[in-house]
mmCIF file of N, CA, C and O in Angstrom:
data_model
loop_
_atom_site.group_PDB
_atom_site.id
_atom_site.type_symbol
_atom_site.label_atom_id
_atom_site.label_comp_id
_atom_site.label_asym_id
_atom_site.label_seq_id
_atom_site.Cartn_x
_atom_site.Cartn_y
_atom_site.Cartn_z
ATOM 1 N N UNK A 218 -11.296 -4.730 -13.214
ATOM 2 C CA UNK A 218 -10.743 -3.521 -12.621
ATOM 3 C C UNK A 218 -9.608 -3.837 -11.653
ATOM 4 O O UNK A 218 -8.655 -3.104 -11.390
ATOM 5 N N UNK A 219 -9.837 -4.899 -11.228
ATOM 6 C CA UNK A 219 -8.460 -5.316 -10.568
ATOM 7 C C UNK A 219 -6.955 -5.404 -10.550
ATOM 8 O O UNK A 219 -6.013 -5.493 -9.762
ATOM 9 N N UNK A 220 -7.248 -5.324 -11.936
ATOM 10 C CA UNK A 220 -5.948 -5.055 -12.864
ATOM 11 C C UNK A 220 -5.152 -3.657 -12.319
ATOM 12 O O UNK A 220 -3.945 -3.690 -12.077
ATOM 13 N N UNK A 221 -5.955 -2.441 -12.153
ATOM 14 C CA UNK A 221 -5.269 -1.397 -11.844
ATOM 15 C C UNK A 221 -5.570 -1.503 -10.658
ATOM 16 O O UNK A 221 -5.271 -0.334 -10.416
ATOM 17 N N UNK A 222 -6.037 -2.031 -9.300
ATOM 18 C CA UNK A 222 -6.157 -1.691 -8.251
ATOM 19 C C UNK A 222 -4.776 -2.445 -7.229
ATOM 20 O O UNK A 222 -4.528 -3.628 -7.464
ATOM 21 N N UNK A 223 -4.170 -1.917 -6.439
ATOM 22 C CA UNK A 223 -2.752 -2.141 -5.615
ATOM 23 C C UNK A 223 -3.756 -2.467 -3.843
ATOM 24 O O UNK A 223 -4.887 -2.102 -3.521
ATOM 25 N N UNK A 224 -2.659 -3.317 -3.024
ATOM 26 C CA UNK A 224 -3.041 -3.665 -1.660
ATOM 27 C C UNK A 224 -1.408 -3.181 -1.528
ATOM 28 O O UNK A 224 -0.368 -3.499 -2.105
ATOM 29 N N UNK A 225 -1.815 -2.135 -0.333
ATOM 30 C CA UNK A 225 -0.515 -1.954 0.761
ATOM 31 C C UNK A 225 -0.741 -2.262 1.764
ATOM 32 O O UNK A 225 -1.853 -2.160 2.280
ATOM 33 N N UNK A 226 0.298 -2.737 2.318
ATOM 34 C CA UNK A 226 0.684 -3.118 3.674
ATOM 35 C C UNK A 226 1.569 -3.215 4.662
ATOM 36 O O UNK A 226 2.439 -4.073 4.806
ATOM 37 N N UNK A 227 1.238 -2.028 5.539
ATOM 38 C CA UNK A 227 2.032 -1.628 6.198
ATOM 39 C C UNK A 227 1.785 -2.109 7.868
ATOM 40 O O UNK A 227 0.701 -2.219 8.441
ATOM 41 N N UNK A 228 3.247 -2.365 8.463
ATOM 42 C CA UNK A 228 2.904 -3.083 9.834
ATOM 43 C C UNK A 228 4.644 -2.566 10.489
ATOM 44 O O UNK A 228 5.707 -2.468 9.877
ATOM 45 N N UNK A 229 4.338 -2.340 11.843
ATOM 46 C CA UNK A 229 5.727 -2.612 12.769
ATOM 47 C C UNK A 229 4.841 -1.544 13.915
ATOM 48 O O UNK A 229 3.680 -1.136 13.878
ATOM 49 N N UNK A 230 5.735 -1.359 14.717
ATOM 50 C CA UNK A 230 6.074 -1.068 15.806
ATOM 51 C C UNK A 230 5.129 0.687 16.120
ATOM 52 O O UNK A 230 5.730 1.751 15.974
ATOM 53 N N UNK A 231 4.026 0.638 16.436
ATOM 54 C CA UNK A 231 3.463 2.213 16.334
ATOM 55 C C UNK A 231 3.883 3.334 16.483
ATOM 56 O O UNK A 231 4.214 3.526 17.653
ATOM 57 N N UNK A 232 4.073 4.435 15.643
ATOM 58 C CA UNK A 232 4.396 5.510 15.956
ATOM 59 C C UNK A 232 3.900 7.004 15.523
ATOM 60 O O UNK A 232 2.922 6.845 14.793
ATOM 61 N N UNK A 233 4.089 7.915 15.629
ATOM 62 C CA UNK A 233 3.255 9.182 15.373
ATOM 63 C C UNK A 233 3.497 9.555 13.484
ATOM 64 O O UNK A 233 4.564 10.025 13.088
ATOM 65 N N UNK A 234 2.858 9.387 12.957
ATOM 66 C CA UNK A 234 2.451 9.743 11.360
ATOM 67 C C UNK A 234 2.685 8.550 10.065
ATOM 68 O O UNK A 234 2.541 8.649 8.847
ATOM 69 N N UNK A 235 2.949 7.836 10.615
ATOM 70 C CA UNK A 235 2.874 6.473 9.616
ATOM 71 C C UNK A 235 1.607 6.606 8.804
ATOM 72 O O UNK A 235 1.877 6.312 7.640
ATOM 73 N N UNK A 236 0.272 6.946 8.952
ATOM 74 C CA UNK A 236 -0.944 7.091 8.239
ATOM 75 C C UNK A 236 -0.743 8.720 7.099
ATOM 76 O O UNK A 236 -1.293 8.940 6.020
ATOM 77 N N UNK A 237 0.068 9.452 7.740
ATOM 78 C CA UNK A 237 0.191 10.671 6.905
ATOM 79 C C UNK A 237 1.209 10.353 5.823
ATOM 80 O O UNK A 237 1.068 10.834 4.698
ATOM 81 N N UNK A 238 2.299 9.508 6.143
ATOM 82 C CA UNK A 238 3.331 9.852 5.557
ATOM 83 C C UNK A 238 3.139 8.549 4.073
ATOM 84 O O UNK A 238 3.745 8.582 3.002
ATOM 85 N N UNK A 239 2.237 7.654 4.473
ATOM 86 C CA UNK A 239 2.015 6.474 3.493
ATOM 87 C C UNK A 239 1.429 7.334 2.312
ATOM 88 O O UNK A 239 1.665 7.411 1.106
ATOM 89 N N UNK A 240 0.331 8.112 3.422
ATOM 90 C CA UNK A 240 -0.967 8.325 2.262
ATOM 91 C C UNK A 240 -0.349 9.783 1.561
ATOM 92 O O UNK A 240 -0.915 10.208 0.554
ATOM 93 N N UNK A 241 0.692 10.438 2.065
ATOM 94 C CA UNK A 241 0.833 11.314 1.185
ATOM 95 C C UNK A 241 1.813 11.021 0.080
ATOM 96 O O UNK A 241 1.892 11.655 -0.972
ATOM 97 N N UNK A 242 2.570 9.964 0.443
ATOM 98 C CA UNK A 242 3.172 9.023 -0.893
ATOM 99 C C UNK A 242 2.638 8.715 -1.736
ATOM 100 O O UNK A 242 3.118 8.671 -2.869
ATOM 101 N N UNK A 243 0.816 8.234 -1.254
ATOM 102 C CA UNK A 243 0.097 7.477 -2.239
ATOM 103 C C UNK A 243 -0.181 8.826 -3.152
ATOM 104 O O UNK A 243 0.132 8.794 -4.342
ATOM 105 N N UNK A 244 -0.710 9.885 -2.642
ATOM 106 C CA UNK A 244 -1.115 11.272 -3.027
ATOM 107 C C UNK A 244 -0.305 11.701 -4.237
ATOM 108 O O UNK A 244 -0.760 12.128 -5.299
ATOM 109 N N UNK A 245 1.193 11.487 -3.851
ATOM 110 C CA UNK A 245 2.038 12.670 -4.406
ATOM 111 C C UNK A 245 2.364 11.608 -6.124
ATOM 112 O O UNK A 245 2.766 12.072 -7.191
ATOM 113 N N UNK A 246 1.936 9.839 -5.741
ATOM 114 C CA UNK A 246 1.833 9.333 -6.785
ATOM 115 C C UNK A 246 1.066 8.953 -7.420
ATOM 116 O O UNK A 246 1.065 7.908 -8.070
ATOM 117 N N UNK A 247 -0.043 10.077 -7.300
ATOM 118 C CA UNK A 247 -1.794 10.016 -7.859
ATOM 119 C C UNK A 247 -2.254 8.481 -7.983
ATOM 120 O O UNK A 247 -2.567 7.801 -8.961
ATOM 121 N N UNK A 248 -2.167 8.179 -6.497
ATOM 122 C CA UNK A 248 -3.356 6.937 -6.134
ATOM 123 C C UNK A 248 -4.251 7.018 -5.347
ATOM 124 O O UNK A 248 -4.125 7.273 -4.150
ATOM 125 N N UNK A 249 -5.544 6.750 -6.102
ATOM 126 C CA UNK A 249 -6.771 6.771 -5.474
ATOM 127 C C UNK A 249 -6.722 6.167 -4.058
ATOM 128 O O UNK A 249 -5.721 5.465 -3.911
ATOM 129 N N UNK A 250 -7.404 6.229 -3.129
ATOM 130 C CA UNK A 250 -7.321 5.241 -1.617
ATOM 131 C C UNK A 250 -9.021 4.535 -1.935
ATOM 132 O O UNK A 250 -9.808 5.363 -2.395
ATOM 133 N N UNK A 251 -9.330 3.746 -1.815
ATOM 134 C CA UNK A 251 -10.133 3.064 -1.991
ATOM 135 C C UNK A 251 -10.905 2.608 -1.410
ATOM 136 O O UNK A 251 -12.103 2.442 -1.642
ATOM 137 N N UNK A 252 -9.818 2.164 0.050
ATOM 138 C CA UNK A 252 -10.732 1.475 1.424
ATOM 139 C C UNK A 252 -9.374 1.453 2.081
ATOM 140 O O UNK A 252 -8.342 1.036 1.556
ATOM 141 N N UNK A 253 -9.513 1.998 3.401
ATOM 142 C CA UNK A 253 -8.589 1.385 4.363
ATOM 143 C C UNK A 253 -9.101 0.954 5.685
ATOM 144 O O UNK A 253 -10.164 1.313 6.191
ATOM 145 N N UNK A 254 -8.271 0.185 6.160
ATOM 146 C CA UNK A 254 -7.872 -0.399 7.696
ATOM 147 C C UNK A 254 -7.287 -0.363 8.657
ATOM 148 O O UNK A 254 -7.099 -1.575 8.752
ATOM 149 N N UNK A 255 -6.807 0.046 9.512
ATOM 150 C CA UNK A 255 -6.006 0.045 10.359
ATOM 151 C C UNK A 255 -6.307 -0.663 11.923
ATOM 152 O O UNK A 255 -7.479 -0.771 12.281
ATOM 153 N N UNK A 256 -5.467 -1.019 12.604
ATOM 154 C CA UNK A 256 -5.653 -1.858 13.550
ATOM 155 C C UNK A 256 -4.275 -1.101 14.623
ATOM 156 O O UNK A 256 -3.313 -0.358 14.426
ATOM 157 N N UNK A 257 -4.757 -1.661 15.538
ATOM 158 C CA UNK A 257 -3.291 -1.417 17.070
ATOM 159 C C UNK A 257 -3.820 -2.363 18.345
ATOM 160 O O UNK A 257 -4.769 -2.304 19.127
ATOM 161 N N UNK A 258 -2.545 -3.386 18.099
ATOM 162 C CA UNK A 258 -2.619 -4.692 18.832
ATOM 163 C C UNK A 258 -1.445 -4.703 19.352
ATOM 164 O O UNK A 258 -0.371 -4.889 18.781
ATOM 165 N N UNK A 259 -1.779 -4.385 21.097
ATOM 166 C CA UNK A 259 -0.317 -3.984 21.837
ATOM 167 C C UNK A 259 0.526 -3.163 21.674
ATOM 168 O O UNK A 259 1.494 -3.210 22.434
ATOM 169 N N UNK A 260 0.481 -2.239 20.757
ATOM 170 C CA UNK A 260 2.081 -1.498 20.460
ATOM 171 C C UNK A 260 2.158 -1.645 18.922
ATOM 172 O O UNK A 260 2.433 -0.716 18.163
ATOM 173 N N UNK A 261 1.958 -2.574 18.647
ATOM 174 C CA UNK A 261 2.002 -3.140 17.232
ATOM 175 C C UNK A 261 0.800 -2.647 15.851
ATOM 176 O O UNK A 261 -0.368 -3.031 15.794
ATOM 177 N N UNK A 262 1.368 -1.882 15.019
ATOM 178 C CA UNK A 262 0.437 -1.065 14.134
ATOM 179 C C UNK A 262 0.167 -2.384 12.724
ATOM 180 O O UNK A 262 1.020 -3.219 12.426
ATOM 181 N N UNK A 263 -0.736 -2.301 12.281
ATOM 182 C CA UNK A 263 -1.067 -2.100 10.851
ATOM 183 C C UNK A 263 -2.160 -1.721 10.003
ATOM 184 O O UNK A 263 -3.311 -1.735 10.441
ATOM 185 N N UNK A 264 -1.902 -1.391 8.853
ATOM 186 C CA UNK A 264 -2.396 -1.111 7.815
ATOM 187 C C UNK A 264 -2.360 -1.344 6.946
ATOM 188 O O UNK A 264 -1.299 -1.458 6.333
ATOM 189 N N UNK A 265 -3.944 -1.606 6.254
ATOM 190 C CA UNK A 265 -4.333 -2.600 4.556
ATOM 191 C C UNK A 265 -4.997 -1.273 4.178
ATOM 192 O O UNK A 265 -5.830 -0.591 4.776
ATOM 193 N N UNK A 266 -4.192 -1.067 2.657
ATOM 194 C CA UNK A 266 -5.025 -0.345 2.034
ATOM 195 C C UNK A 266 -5.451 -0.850 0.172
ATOM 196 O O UNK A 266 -4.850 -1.775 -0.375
ATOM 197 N N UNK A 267 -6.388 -0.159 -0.430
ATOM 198 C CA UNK A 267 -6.859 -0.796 -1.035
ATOM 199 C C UNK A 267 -6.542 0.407 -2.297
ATOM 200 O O UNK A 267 -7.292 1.379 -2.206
ATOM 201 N N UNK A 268 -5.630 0.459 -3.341
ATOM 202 C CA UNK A 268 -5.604 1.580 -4.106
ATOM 203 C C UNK A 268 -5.270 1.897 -5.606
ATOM 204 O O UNK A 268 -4.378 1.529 -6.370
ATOM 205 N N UNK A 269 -6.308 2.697 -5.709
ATOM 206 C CA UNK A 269 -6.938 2.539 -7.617
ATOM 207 C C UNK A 269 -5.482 3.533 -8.356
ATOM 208 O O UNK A 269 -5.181 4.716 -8.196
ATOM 209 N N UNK A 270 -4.884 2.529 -9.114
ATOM 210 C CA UNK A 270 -3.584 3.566 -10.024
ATOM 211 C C UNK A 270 -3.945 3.574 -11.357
ATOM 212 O O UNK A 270 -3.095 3.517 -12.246
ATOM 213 N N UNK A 271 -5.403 3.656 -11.627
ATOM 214 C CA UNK A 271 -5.506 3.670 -12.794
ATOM 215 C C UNK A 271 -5.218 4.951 -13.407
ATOM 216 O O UNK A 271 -4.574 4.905 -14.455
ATOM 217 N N UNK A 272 -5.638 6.317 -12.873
ATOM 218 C CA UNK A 272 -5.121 7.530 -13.141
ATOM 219 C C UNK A 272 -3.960 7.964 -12.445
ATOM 220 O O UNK A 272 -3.958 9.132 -12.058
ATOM 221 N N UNK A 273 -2.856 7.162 -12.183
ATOM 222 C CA UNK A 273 -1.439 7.644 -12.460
ATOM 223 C C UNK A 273 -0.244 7.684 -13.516
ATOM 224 O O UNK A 273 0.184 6.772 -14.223
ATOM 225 N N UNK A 274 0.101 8.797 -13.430
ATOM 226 C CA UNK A 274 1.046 8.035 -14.676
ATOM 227 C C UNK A 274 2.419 7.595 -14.455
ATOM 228 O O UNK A 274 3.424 7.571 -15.165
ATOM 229 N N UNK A 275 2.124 7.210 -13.101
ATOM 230 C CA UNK A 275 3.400 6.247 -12.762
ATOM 231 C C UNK A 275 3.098 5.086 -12.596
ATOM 232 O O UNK A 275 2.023 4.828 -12.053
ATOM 233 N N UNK A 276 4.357 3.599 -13.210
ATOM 234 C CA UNK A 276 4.214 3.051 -13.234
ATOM 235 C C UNK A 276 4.051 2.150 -11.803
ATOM 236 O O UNK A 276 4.419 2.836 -10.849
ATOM 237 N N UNK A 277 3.619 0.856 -11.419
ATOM 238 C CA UNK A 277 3.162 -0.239 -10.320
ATOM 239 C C UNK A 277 4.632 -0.043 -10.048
ATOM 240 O O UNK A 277 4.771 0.616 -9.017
ATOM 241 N N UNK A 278 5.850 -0.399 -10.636
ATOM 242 C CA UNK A 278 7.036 -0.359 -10.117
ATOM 243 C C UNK A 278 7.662 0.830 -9.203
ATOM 244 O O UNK A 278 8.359 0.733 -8.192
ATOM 245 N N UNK A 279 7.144 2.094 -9.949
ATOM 246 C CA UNK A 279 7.703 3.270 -9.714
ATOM 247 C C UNK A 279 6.647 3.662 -8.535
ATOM 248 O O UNK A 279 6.958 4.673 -7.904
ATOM 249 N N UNK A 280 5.559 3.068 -8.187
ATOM 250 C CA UNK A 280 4.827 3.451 -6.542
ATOM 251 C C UNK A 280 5.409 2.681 -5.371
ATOM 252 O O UNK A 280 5.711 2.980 -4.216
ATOM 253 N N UNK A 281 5.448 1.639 -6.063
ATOM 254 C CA UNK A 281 6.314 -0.204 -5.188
ATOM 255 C C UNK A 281 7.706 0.496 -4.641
ATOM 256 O O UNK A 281 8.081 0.414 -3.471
ATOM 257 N N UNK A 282 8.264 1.057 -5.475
ATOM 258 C CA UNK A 282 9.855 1.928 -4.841
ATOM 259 C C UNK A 282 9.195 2.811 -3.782
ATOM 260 O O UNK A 282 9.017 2.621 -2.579
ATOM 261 N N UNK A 283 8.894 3.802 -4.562
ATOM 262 C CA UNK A 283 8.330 4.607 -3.331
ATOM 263 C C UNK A 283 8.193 4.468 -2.228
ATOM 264 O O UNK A 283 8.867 5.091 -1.408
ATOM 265 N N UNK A 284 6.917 3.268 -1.782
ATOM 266 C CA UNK A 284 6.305 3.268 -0.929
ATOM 267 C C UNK A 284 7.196 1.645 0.196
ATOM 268 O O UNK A 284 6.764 0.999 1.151
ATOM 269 N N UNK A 285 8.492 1.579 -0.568
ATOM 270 C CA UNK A 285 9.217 0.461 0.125
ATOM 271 C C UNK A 285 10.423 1.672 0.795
ATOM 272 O O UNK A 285 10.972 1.748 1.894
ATOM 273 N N UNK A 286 10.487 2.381 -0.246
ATOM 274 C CA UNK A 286 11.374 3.383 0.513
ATOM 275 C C UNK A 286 10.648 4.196 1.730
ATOM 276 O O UNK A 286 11.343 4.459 2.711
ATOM 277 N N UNK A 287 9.555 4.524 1.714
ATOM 278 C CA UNK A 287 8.979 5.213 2.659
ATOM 279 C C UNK A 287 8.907 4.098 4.259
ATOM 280 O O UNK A 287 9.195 4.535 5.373
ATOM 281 N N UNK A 288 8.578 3.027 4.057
ATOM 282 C CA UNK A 288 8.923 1.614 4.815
ATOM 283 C C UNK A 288 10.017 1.817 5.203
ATOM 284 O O UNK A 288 9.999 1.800 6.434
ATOM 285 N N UNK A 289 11.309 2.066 4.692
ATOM 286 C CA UNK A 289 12.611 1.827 5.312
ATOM 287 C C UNK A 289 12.895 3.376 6.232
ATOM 288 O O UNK A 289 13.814 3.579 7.026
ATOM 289 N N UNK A 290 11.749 4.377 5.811
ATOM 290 C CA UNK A 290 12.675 5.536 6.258
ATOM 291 C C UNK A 290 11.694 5.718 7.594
ATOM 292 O O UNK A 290 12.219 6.417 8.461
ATOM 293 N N UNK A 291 10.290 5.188 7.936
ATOM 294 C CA UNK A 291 9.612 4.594 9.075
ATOM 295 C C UNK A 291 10.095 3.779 9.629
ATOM 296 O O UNK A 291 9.549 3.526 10.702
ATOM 297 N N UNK A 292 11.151 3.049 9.317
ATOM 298 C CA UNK A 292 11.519 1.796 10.076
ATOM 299 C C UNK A 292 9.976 0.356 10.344
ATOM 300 O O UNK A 292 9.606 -0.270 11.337
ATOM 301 N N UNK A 293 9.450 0.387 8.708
ATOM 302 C CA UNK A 293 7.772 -0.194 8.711
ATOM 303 C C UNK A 293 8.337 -1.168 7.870
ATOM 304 O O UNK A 293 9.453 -1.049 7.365
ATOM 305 N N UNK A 294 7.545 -2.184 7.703
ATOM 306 C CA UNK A 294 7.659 -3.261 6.526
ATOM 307 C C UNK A 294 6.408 -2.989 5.968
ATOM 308 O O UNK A 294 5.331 -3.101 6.554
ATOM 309 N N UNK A 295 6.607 -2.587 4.689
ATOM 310 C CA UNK A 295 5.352 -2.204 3.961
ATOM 311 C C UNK A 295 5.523 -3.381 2.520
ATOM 312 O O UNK A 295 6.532 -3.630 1.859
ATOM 313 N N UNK A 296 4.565 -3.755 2.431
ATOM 314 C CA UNK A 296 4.582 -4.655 1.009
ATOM 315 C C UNK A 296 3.076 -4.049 0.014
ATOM 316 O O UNK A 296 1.992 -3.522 0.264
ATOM 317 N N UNK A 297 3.712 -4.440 -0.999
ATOM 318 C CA UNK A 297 2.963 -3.471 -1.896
ATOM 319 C C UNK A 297 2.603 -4.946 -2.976
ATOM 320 O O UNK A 297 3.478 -5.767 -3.249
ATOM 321 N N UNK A 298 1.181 -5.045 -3.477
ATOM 322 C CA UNK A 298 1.212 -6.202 -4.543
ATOM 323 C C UNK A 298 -0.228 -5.498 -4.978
ATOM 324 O O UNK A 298 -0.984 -4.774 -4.330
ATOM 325 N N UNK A 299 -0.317 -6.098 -6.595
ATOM 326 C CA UNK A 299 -1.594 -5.799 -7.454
ATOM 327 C C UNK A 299 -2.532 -6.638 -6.656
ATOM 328 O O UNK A 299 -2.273 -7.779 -6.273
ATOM 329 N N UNK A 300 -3.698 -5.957 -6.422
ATOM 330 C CA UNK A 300 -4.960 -6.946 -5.849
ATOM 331 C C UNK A 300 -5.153 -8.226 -7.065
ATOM 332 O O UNK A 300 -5.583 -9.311 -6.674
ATOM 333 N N UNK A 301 -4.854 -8.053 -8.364
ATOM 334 C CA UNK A 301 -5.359 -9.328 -9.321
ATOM 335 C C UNK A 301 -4.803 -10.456 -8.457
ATOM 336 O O UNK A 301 -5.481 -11.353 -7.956
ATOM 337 N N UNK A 302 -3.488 -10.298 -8.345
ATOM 338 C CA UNK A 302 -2.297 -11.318 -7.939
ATOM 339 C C UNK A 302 -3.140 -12.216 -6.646
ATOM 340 O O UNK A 302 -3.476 -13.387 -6.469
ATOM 341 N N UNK A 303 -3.251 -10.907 -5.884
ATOM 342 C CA UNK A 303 -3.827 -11.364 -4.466
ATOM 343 C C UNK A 303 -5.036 -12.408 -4.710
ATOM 344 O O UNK A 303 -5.141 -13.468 -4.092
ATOM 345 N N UNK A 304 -5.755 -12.044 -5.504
ATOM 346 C CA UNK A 304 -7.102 -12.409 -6.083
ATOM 347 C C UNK A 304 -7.413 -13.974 -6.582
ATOM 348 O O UNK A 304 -8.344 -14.749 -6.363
ATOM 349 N N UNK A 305 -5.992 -14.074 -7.477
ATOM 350 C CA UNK A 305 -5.809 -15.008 -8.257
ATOM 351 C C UNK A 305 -5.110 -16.601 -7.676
ATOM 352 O O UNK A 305 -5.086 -17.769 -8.063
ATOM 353 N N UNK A 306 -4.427 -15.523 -6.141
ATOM 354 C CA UNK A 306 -3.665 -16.546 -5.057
ATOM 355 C C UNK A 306 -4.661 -17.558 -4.805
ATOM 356 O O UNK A 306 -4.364 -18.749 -4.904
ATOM 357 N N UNK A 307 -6.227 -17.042 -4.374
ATOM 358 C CA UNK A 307 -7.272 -17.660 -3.752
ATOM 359 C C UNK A 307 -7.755 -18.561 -4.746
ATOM 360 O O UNK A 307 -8.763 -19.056 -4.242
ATOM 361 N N UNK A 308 -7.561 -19.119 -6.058
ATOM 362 C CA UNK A 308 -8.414 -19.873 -6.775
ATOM 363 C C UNK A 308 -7.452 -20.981 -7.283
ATOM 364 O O UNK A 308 -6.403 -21.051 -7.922
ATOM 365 N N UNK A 309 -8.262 -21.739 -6.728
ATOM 366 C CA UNK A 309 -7.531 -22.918 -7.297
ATOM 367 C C UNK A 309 -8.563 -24.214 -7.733
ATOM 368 O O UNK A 309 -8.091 -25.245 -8.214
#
């Protein structure tokens, strides 16, 4: 199942709706939310989220734009990767 499941990650500088404006990206590109995290260390935000695109019919590329553009228009560094990838980093 890993195959369809995505890790976002979003981090910078805290400010008022970064949690609305991710997740209604994820929303508007029918992705499940799965599990999230969030943290605030000094001033400093982030967020891991964990999210199922198996029922979208947009493609990993076409959420990855999205949600890098939504990053630039927060002024956030958001990185977007398939959990397999992540998964597959750990075995060696």
């Amino acid at each position: 199942m890993s195959e369809q499941q995505i890790i976002v990650t979003v981090q910078g500088v805290d400010k008022v709706g970064i949690v609305a404006k991710v997740t209604s990206v994820l929303a508007q590109y029918d992705v499940n939310i799965e599990d999230i995290k969030q943290t605030l260390m000094q001033g400093h935000f982030v967020m891991f989220m964990l999210g199922d695109i198996e029922k979208s019919k947009y493609s990993f590329k076409e959420i990855k734009d999205a949600l890098l553009k939504t990053g630039e228009e927060l002024g956030m560094e958001i990185w977007v990767q398939r959990k397999e990838i992540v998964d597959n980093m750990h075995i060696i």
